[in-house]
């Protein structure tokens, strides 16, 4: 998978936990879980599992499942993340809350986008749009989910090397996020990071640097060290383009320190790749070899995790297909029964009409014979 495209939009699902009027059983624990998700996702998972054991309310369970899914994305454990996303989606179908149904679907779409299952992601986004259209324009949730939807579509276009269209989607996403800015600092950091890469791909260096600085600023507002690390890595890429390799390495070292507790495989892979590139440009073969090796180690571990997730996604797809097949078979049986019933009714009706006609004809024949005799 292309590294730059895998920057997390995982944060988007977290707003659901703070929906006004939705109090989860232990507010202090949930607050701690949300704060730890960027820099200590294992802690978030531990808290989420504890809350899940005692929670019975469907809507609250959906929120916890989405929290667990998000924390596992932070760890790049896509297999576990997908499992929780699917559970959230299944429960959401039983909920009457449009906000939760929409958010659950979009979170699943994010999961598929992360795994580069783009057709499944688009399919899920289109399904979510049906729910989105029913939300009031006055609701902050509608702006948040619309922003997330455009951001995912932007990432898909970006992964397909269509930076111009991706940029359009990202800028629309930012417009919606800004309508509820204080609730979406982390999301905006992620989108600005992707905007920065679009500008880099379009060779608009100054705009790219500005976007990465915006990403870092919003990450700091949310106290999200891993997101700040991504933004610093992006800024380092700008300095590499300018051939300011020492400055790039300083920023990458800062990024490595900020993200050291998260064990984010994609972040580390990206940092090590950039370090290797800069050391190579400076002619330092030893350090180039060292960081190039680290990069490949991170890539191998990430690809193994993603392979497990793709297998899980295939299993889920097969299960969904099987369910649809069973439904089609049931519908076919019902249609067959209805068709046979209708056919028997029509045949019976025709036979009745034929019998009556023959009876009438026989009657007329008899009367004609009588008339002939007389």
GROMACS .gro file of C-alpha atoms in nm:
model
  374
    1UNK     CA    1   0.000   0.000   0.000
    2UNK     CA    2   0.118   0.351  -0.072
    3UNK     CA    3   0.238   0.499   0.253
    4UNK     CA    4   0.113   0.853   0.208
    5UNK     CA    5  -0.240   0.735   0.146
    6UNK     CA    6  -0.271   0.547   0.469
    7UNK     CA    7  -0.273   0.844   0.706
    8UNK     CA    8  -0.544   0.777   0.956
    9UNK     CA    9  -0.890   0.921   0.932
   10UNK     CA   10  -0.964   0.702   1.228
   11UNK     CA   11  -1.032   0.997   1.452
   12UNK     CA   12  -1.353   1.077   1.271
   13UNK     CA   13  -1.545   0.804   1.446
   14UNK     CA   14  -1.459   0.939   1.789
   15UNK     CA   15  -1.703   1.231   1.778
   16UNK     CA   16  -1.984   0.979   1.810
   17UNK     CA   17  -1.883   0.908   2.166
   18UNK     CA   18  -1.955   1.270   2.255
   19UNK     CA   19  -2.296   1.304   2.087
   20UNK     CA   20  -2.498   1.549   2.298
   21UNK     CA   21  -2.742   1.368   2.522
   22UNK     CA   22  -2.557   1.036   2.493
   23UNK     CA   23  -2.395   0.967   2.829
   24UNK     CA   24  -2.187   0.654   2.842
   25UNK     CA   25  -2.185   0.464   3.173
   26UNK     CA   26  -1.852   0.592   3.300
   27UNK     CA   27  -1.777   0.939   3.163
   28UNK     CA   28  -1.436   0.965   3.323
   29UNK     CA   29  -1.321   0.634   3.176
   30UNK     CA   30  -1.449   0.725   2.832
   31UNK     CA   31  -1.275   1.061   2.850
   32UNK     CA   32  -0.950   0.888   2.942
   33UNK     CA   33  -0.998   0.636   2.660
   34UNK     CA   34  -1.043   0.916   2.406
   35UNK     CA   35  -0.733   1.098   2.529
   36UNK     CA   36  -0.519   0.784   2.515
   37UNK     CA   37  -0.624   0.667   2.170
   38UNK     CA   38  -0.347   0.847   1.980
   39UNK     CA   39  -0.051   0.779   2.202
   40UNK     CA   40  -0.155   0.469   2.399
   41UNK     CA   41  -0.417   0.275   2.202
   42UNK     CA   42  -0.364  -0.037   2.419
   43UNK     CA   43  -0.496   0.161   2.716
   44UNK     CA   44  -0.799   0.268   2.514
   45UNK     CA   45  -0.868  -0.093   2.416
   46UNK     CA   46  -0.840  -0.205   2.778
   47UNK     CA   47  -1.091   0.060   2.892
   48UNK     CA   48  -1.325  -0.014   2.601
   49UNK     CA   49  -1.332  -0.386   2.678
   50UNK     CA   50  -1.408  -0.317   3.045
   51UNK     CA   51  -1.697  -0.087   2.954
   52UNK     CA   52  -1.830  -0.330   2.694
   53UNK     CA   53  -1.866  -0.611   2.950
   54UNK     CA   54  -2.121  -0.417   3.154
   55UNK     CA   55  -2.297  -0.218   2.882
   56UNK     CA   56  -2.644  -0.325   2.761
   57UNK     CA   57  -2.768  -0.021   2.572
   58UNK     CA   58  -2.734  -0.074   2.195
   59UNK     CA   59  -2.636   0.283   2.109
   60UNK     CA   60  -2.370   0.294   2.379
   61UNK     CA   61  -2.237  -0.046   2.272
   62UNK     CA   62  -2.205   0.085   1.915
   63UNK     CA   63  -2.001   0.379   2.043
   64UNK     CA   64  -1.769   0.147   2.236
   65UNK     CA   65  -1.727  -0.087   1.939
   66UNK     CA   66  -1.634   0.211   1.722
   67UNK     CA   67  -1.387   0.327   1.988
   68UNK     CA   68  -1.228  -0.019   1.989
   69UNK     CA   69  -1.219  -0.024   1.610
   70UNK     CA   70  -1.050   0.316   1.603
   71UNK     CA   71  -0.793   0.218   1.864
   72UNK     CA   72  -0.704  -0.092   1.664
   73UNK     CA   73  -0.659   0.118   1.350
   74UNK     CA   74  -0.417   0.330   1.553
   75UNK     CA   75  -0.223   0.009   1.620
   76UNK     CA   76  -0.257  -0.092   1.253
   77UNK     CA   77  -0.434  -0.406   1.371
   78UNK     CA   78  -0.680  -0.401   1.084
   79UNK     CA   79  -0.813  -0.751   1.151
   80UNK     CA   80  -0.940  -0.659   1.499
   81UNK     CA   81  -1.052  -0.316   1.381
   82UNK     CA   82  -1.266  -0.463   1.105
   83UNK     CA   83  -1.423  -0.708   1.349
   84UNK     CA   84  -1.539  -0.425   1.575
   85UNK     CA   85  -1.652  -0.212   1.279
   86UNK     CA   86  -1.871  -0.494   1.151
   87UNK     CA   87  -2.021  -0.544   1.497
   88UNK     CA   88  -2.096  -0.171   1.518
   89UNK     CA   89  -2.259  -0.181   1.173
   90UNK     CA   90  -2.472  -0.484   1.264
   91UNK     CA   91  -2.590  -0.323   1.587
   92UNK     CA   92  -2.656   0.007   1.408
   93UNK     CA   93  -2.913  -0.169   1.189
   94UNK     CA   94  -3.112  -0.236   1.508
   95UNK     CA   95  -3.087   0.127   1.624
   96UNK     CA   96  -3.341   0.396   1.547
   97UNK     CA   97  -3.079   0.670   1.576
   98UNK     CA   98  -2.994   0.804   1.228
   99UNK     CA   99  -2.676   0.969   1.358
  100UNK     CA  100  -2.540   0.642   1.490
  101UNK     CA  101  -2.643   0.447   1.180
  102UNK     CA  102  -2.468   0.702   0.957
  103UNK     CA  103  -2.153   0.719   1.166
  104UNK     CA  104  -2.124   0.340   1.191
  105UNK     CA  105  -2.147   0.303   0.813
  106UNK     CA  106  -1.892   0.575   0.746
  107UNK     CA  107  -1.654   0.420   0.998
  108UNK     CA  108  -1.682   0.089   0.812
  109UNK     CA  109  -1.613   0.279   0.486
  110UNK     CA  110  -1.298   0.423   0.648
  111UNK     CA  111  -1.193   0.072   0.741
  112UNK     CA  112  -1.232  -0.051   0.382
  113UNK     CA  113  -1.046   0.256   0.251
  114UNK     CA  114  -0.758   0.185   0.489
  115UNK     CA  115  -0.741  -0.169   0.351
  116UNK     CA  116  -0.759  -0.035  -0.008
  117UNK     CA  117  -1.087  -0.216  -0.070
  118UNK     CA  118  -1.209   0.093  -0.252
  119UNK     CA  119  -1.520  -0.049  -0.419
  120UNK     CA  120  -1.645  -0.172  -0.081
  121UNK     CA  121  -1.565   0.166   0.071
  122UNK     CA  122  -1.760   0.354  -0.199
  123UNK     CA  123  -2.049   0.108  -0.171
  124UNK     CA  124  -2.066   0.168   0.205
  125UNK     CA  125  -2.039   0.547   0.161
  126UNK     CA  126  -2.329   0.541  -0.085
  127UNK     CA  127  -2.533   0.348   0.170
  128UNK     CA  128  -2.441   0.605   0.436
  129UNK     CA  129  -2.549   0.889   0.205
  130UNK     CA  130  -2.907   0.759   0.222
  131UNK     CA  131  -2.901   0.813   0.598
  132UNK     CA  132  -2.712   1.142   0.568
  133UNK     CA  133  -2.983   1.287   0.343
  134UNK     CA  134  -3.237   1.232   0.621
  135UNK     CA  135  -3.040   1.431   0.881
  136UNK     CA  136  -3.129   1.795   0.936
  137UNK     CA  137  -2.889   2.055   0.793
  138UNK     CA  138  -2.891   2.222   1.135
  139UNK     CA  139  -2.733   1.919   1.303
  140UNK     CA  140  -2.359   1.931   1.368
  141UNK     CA  141  -2.348   1.555   1.308
  142UNK     CA  142  -2.455   1.605   0.948
  143UNK     CA  143  -2.159   1.837   0.883
  144UNK     CA  144  -1.919   1.600   1.056
  145UNK     CA  145  -2.032   1.293   0.866
  146UNK     CA  146  -2.049   1.482   0.535
  147UNK     CA  147  -1.693   1.599   0.597
  148UNK     CA  148  -1.579   1.247   0.676
  149UNK     CA  149  -1.749   1.113   0.363
  150UNK     CA  150  -1.575   1.368   0.139
  151UNK     CA  151  -1.244   1.302   0.314
  152UNK     CA  152  -1.266   0.928   0.244
  153UNK     CA  153  -1.358   0.987  -0.118
  154UNK     CA  154  -1.062   1.225  -0.141
  155UNK     CA  155  -0.828   0.960  -0.006
  156UNK     CA  156  -0.955   0.710  -0.259
  157UNK     CA  157  -0.893   0.953  -0.546
  158UNK     CA  158  -0.552   1.035  -0.401
  159UNK     CA  159  -0.457   0.668  -0.386
  160UNK     CA  160  -0.547   0.645  -0.754
  161UNK     CA  161  -0.302   0.930  -0.831
  162UNK     CA  162  -0.579   1.180  -0.906
  163UNK     CA  163  -0.458   1.462  -0.684
  164UNK     CA  164  -0.672   1.733  -0.845
  165UNK     CA  165  -1.006   1.562  -0.771
  166UNK     CA  166  -0.878   1.443  -0.433
  167UNK     CA  167  -0.793   1.802  -0.343
  168UNK     CA  168  -1.145   1.916  -0.435
  169UNK     CA  169  -1.293   1.653  -0.202
  170UNK     CA  170  -1.055   1.741   0.083
  171UNK     CA  171  -1.130   2.114   0.059
  172UNK     CA  172  -1.506   2.045   0.075
  173UNK     CA  173  -1.437   1.823   0.376
  174UNK     CA  174  -1.252   2.107   0.549
  175UNK     CA  175  -1.542   2.346   0.481
  176UNK     CA  176  -1.781   2.116   0.665
  177UNK     CA  177  -1.538   2.042   0.950
  178UNK     CA  178  -1.489   2.416   1.008
  179UNK     CA  179  -1.863   2.454   1.078
  180UNK     CA  180  -1.804   2.244   1.391
  181UNK     CA  181  -1.432   2.315   1.429
  182UNK     CA  182  -1.382   2.262   1.802
  183UNK     CA  183  -1.523   1.910   1.775
  184UNK     CA  184  -1.301   1.812   1.484
  185UNK     CA  185  -0.943   1.932   1.542
  186UNK     CA  186  -0.801   1.583   1.493
  187UNK     CA  187  -1.002   1.524   1.177
  188UNK     CA  188  -0.886   1.853   1.032
  189UNK     CA  189  -0.525   1.764   1.107
  190UNK     CA  190  -0.565   1.442   0.909
  191UNK     CA  191  -0.732   1.614   0.613
  192UNK     CA  192  -0.476   1.897   0.602
  193UNK     CA  193  -0.201   1.633   0.600
  194UNK     CA  194  -0.359   1.477   0.292
  195UNK     CA  195  -0.407   1.819   0.134
  196UNK     CA  196  -0.034   1.878   0.185
  197UNK     CA  197   0.048   1.559  -0.003
  198UNK     CA  198  -0.186   1.653  -0.287
  199UNK     CA  199  -0.003   1.984  -0.325
  200UNK     CA  200   0.332   1.799  -0.314
  201UNK     CA  201   0.211   1.569  -0.592
  202UNK     CA  202   0.109   1.877  -0.791
  203UNK     CA  203   0.451   2.034  -0.723
  204UNK     CA  204   0.298   2.328  -0.533
  205UNK     CA  205   0.559   2.326  -0.259
  206UNK     CA  206   0.461   2.641  -0.067
  207UNK     CA  207   0.096   2.539  -0.047
  208UNK     CA  208   0.204   2.195   0.068
  209UNK     CA  209   0.415   2.339   0.348
  210UNK     CA  210   0.127   2.561   0.461
  211UNK     CA  211  -0.109   2.261   0.469
  212UNK     CA  212   0.135   2.055   0.679
  213UNK     CA  213   0.175   2.345   0.923
  214UNK     CA  214  -0.206   2.361   0.954
  215UNK     CA  215  -0.208   1.986   1.018
  216UNK     CA  216   0.049   2.027   1.296
  217UNK     CA  217  -0.142   2.318   1.449
  218UNK     CA  218  -0.470   2.126   1.469
  219UNK     CA  219  -0.289   1.818   1.605
  220UNK     CA  220  -0.144   2.030   1.888
  221UNK     CA  221  -0.489   2.171   1.967
  222UNK     CA  222  -0.609   1.814   2.011
  223UNK     CA  223  -0.293   1.707   2.201
  224UNK     CA  224  -0.249   1.429   1.944
  225UNK     CA  225   0.123   1.356   1.931
  226UNK     CA  226   0.098   1.092   1.658
  227UNK     CA  227  -0.089   1.333   1.429
  228UNK     CA  228   0.167   1.602   1.499
  229UNK     CA  229   0.434   1.349   1.408
  230UNK     CA  230   0.263   1.286   1.073
  231UNK     CA  231   0.248   1.660   1.009
  232UNK     CA  232   0.620   1.698   1.089
  233UNK     CA  233   0.697   1.413   0.853
  234UNK     CA  234   0.502   1.595   0.582
  235UNK     CA  235   0.694   1.917   0.647
  236UNK     CA  236   1.017   1.718   0.631
  237UNK     CA  237   0.915   1.597   0.285
  238UNK     CA  238   0.883   1.962   0.178
  239UNK     CA  239   1.238   2.035   0.301
  240UNK     CA  240   1.364   1.723   0.122
  241UNK     CA  241   1.213   1.859  -0.200
  242UNK     CA  242   1.400   2.184  -0.134
  243UNK     CA  243   1.716   1.978  -0.073
  244UNK     CA  244   1.735   2.103   0.285
  245UNK     CA  245   1.823   1.756   0.412
  246UNK     CA  246   1.954   1.853   0.757
  247UNK     CA  247   1.635   2.043   0.838
  248UNK     CA  248   1.432   1.748   0.712
  249UNK     CA  249   1.623   1.511   0.939
  250UNK     CA  250   1.571   1.736   1.242
  251UNK     CA  251   1.196   1.733   1.183
  252UNK     CA  252   1.195   1.356   1.130
  253UNK     CA  253   1.380   1.304   1.458
  254UNK     CA  254   1.115   1.513   1.635
  255UNK     CA  255   0.843   1.310   1.462
  256UNK     CA  256   1.006   0.984   1.574
  257UNK     CA  257   1.011   1.103   1.935
  258UNK     CA  258   0.649   1.217   1.926
  259UNK     CA  259   0.525   0.887   1.784
  260UNK     CA  260   0.747   0.645   1.976
  261UNK     CA  261   0.471   0.527   2.214
  262UNK     CA  262   0.208   0.460   1.951
  263UNK     CA  263   0.389   0.186   1.759
  264UNK     CA  264   0.211   0.317   1.451
  265UNK     CA  265   0.364   0.103   1.177
  266UNK     CA  266   0.272   0.340   0.894
  267UNK     CA  267   0.407   0.643   1.078
  268UNK     CA  268   0.734   0.467   1.160
  269UNK     CA  269   0.766   0.326   0.811
  270UNK     CA  270   0.721   0.674   0.666
  271UNK     CA  271   0.970   0.834   0.904
  272UNK     CA  272   1.234   0.567   0.836
  273UNK     CA  273   1.183   0.595   0.460
  274UNK     CA  274   1.230   0.972   0.472
  275UNK     CA  275   1.537   0.938   0.695
  276UNK     CA  276   1.687   0.685   0.454
  277UNK     CA  277   1.618   0.912   0.157
  278UNK     CA  278   1.778   1.213   0.325
  279UNK     CA  279   2.086   1.022   0.440
  280UNK     CA  280   2.125   0.883   0.087
  281UNK     CA  281   2.105   1.237  -0.054
  282UNK     CA  282   2.376   1.341   0.192
  283UNK     CA  283   2.596   1.046   0.095
  284UNK     CA  284   2.583   0.876   0.435
  285UNK     CA  285   2.561   0.512   0.327
  286UNK     CA  286   2.577   0.357   0.676
  287UNK     CA  287   2.279   0.548   0.814
  288UNK     CA  288   2.098   0.504   0.483
  289UNK     CA  289   2.135   0.125   0.513
  290UNK     CA  290   2.025   0.127   0.877
  291UNK     CA  291   1.705   0.326   0.822
  292UNK     CA  292   1.629   0.150   0.495
  293UNK     CA  293   1.638  -0.180   0.686
  294UNK     CA  294   1.407  -0.038   0.955
  295UNK     CA  295   1.169   0.080   0.685
  296UNK     CA  296   1.146  -0.268   0.533
  297UNK     CA  297   1.092  -0.425   0.876
  298UNK     CA  298   0.800  -0.190   0.942
  299UNK     CA  299   0.660  -0.255   0.594
  300UNK     CA  300   0.675  -0.633   0.640
  301UNK     CA  301   0.494  -0.617   0.974
  302UNK     CA  302   0.231  -0.380   0.833
  303UNK     CA  303   0.168  -0.596   0.527
  304UNK     CA  304   0.123  -0.904   0.746
  305UNK     CA  305  -0.140  -0.720   0.951
  306UNK     CA  306  -0.313  -0.598   0.637
  307UNK     CA  307  -0.313  -0.945   0.485
  308UNK     CA  308  -0.497  -1.079   0.790
  309UNK     CA  309  -0.748  -0.797   0.760
  310UNK     CA  310  -0.806  -0.858   0.389
  311UNK     CA  311  -0.872  -1.226   0.460
  312UNK     CA  312  -1.118  -1.121   0.728
  313UNK     CA  313  -1.284  -0.880   0.485
  314UNK     CA  314  -1.313  -1.158   0.226
  315UNK     CA  315  -1.476  -1.382   0.486
  316UNK     CA  316  -1.720  -1.107   0.577
  317UNK     CA  317  -1.795  -1.044   0.210
  318UNK     CA  318  -1.856  -1.415   0.156
  319UNK     CA  319  -2.089  -1.425   0.457
  320UNK     CA  320  -2.282  -1.124   0.325
  321UNK     CA  321  -2.304  -1.286  -0.017
  322UNK     CA  322  -2.427  -1.609   0.141
  323UNK     CA  323  -2.694  -1.418   0.334
  324UNK     CA  324  -2.807  -1.241   0.019
  325UNK     CA  325  -2.808  -1.574  -0.165
  326UNK     CA  326  -3.026  -1.728   0.108
  327UNK     CA  327  -3.261  -1.431   0.090
  328UNK     CA  328  -3.281  -1.466  -0.288
  329UNK     CA  329  -3.356  -1.837  -0.251
  330UNK     CA  330  -3.632  -1.760  -0.001
  331UNK     CA  331  -3.771  -1.492  -0.227
  332UNK     CA  332  -3.749  -1.732  -0.520
  333UNK     CA  333  -3.944  -1.994  -0.325
  334UNK     CA  334  -4.209  -1.738  -0.233
  335UNK     CA  335  -4.230  -1.621  -0.594
  336UNK     CA  336  -4.253  -1.981  -0.711
  337UNK     CA  337  -4.540  -2.050  -0.470
  338UNK     CA  338  -4.714  -1.730  -0.576
  339UNK     CA  339  -4.659  -1.811  -0.945
  340UNK     CA  340  -4.791  -2.167  -0.908
  341UNK     CA  341  -5.089  -2.042  -0.705
  342UNK     CA  342  -5.165  -1.777  -0.968
  343UNK     CA  343  -5.124  -2.034  -1.246
  344UNK     CA  344  -5.358  -2.279  -1.073
  345UNK     CA  345  -5.610  -2.000  -1.013
  346UNK     CA  346  -5.594  -1.890  -1.378
  347UNK     CA  347  -5.620  -2.251  -1.499
  348UNK     CA  348  -5.914  -2.310  -1.265
  349UNK     CA  349  -6.078  -1.991  -1.385
  350UNK     CA  350  -6.026  -2.085  -1.750
  351UNK     CA  351  -6.160  -2.435  -1.691
  352UNK     CA  352  -6.462  -2.286  -1.517
  353UNK     CA  353  -6.521  -2.046  -1.807
  354UNK     CA  354  -6.480  -2.329  -2.060
  355UNK     CA  355  -6.715  -2.551  -1.860
  356UNK     CA  356  -6.979  -2.276  -1.845
  357UNK     CA  357  -6.942  -2.203  -2.217
  358UNK     CA  358  -6.980  -2.571  -2.301
  359UNK     CA  359  -7.278  -2.593  -2.070
  360UNK     CA  360  -7.437  -2.292  -2.240
  361UNK     CA  361  -7.356  -2.431  -2.584
  362UNK     CA  362  -7.515  -2.763  -2.493
  363UNK     CA  363  -7.823  -2.581  -2.369
  364UNK     CA  364  -7.847  -2.378  -2.690
  365UNK     CA  365  -7.794  -2.694  -2.897
  366UNK     CA  366  -8.080  -2.869  -2.721
  367UNK     CA  367  -8.313  -2.572  -2.772
  368UNK     CA  368  -8.220  -2.554  -3.141
  369UNK     CA  369  -8.295  -2.926  -3.182
  370UNK     CA  370  -8.639  -2.876  -3.022
  371UNK     CA  371  -8.710  -2.586  -3.256
  372UNK     CA  372  -8.614  -2.795  -3.560
  373UNK     CA  373  -8.850  -3.074  -3.454
  374UNK     CA  374  -9.139  -2.837  -3.428
   0.00000   0.00000   0.00000
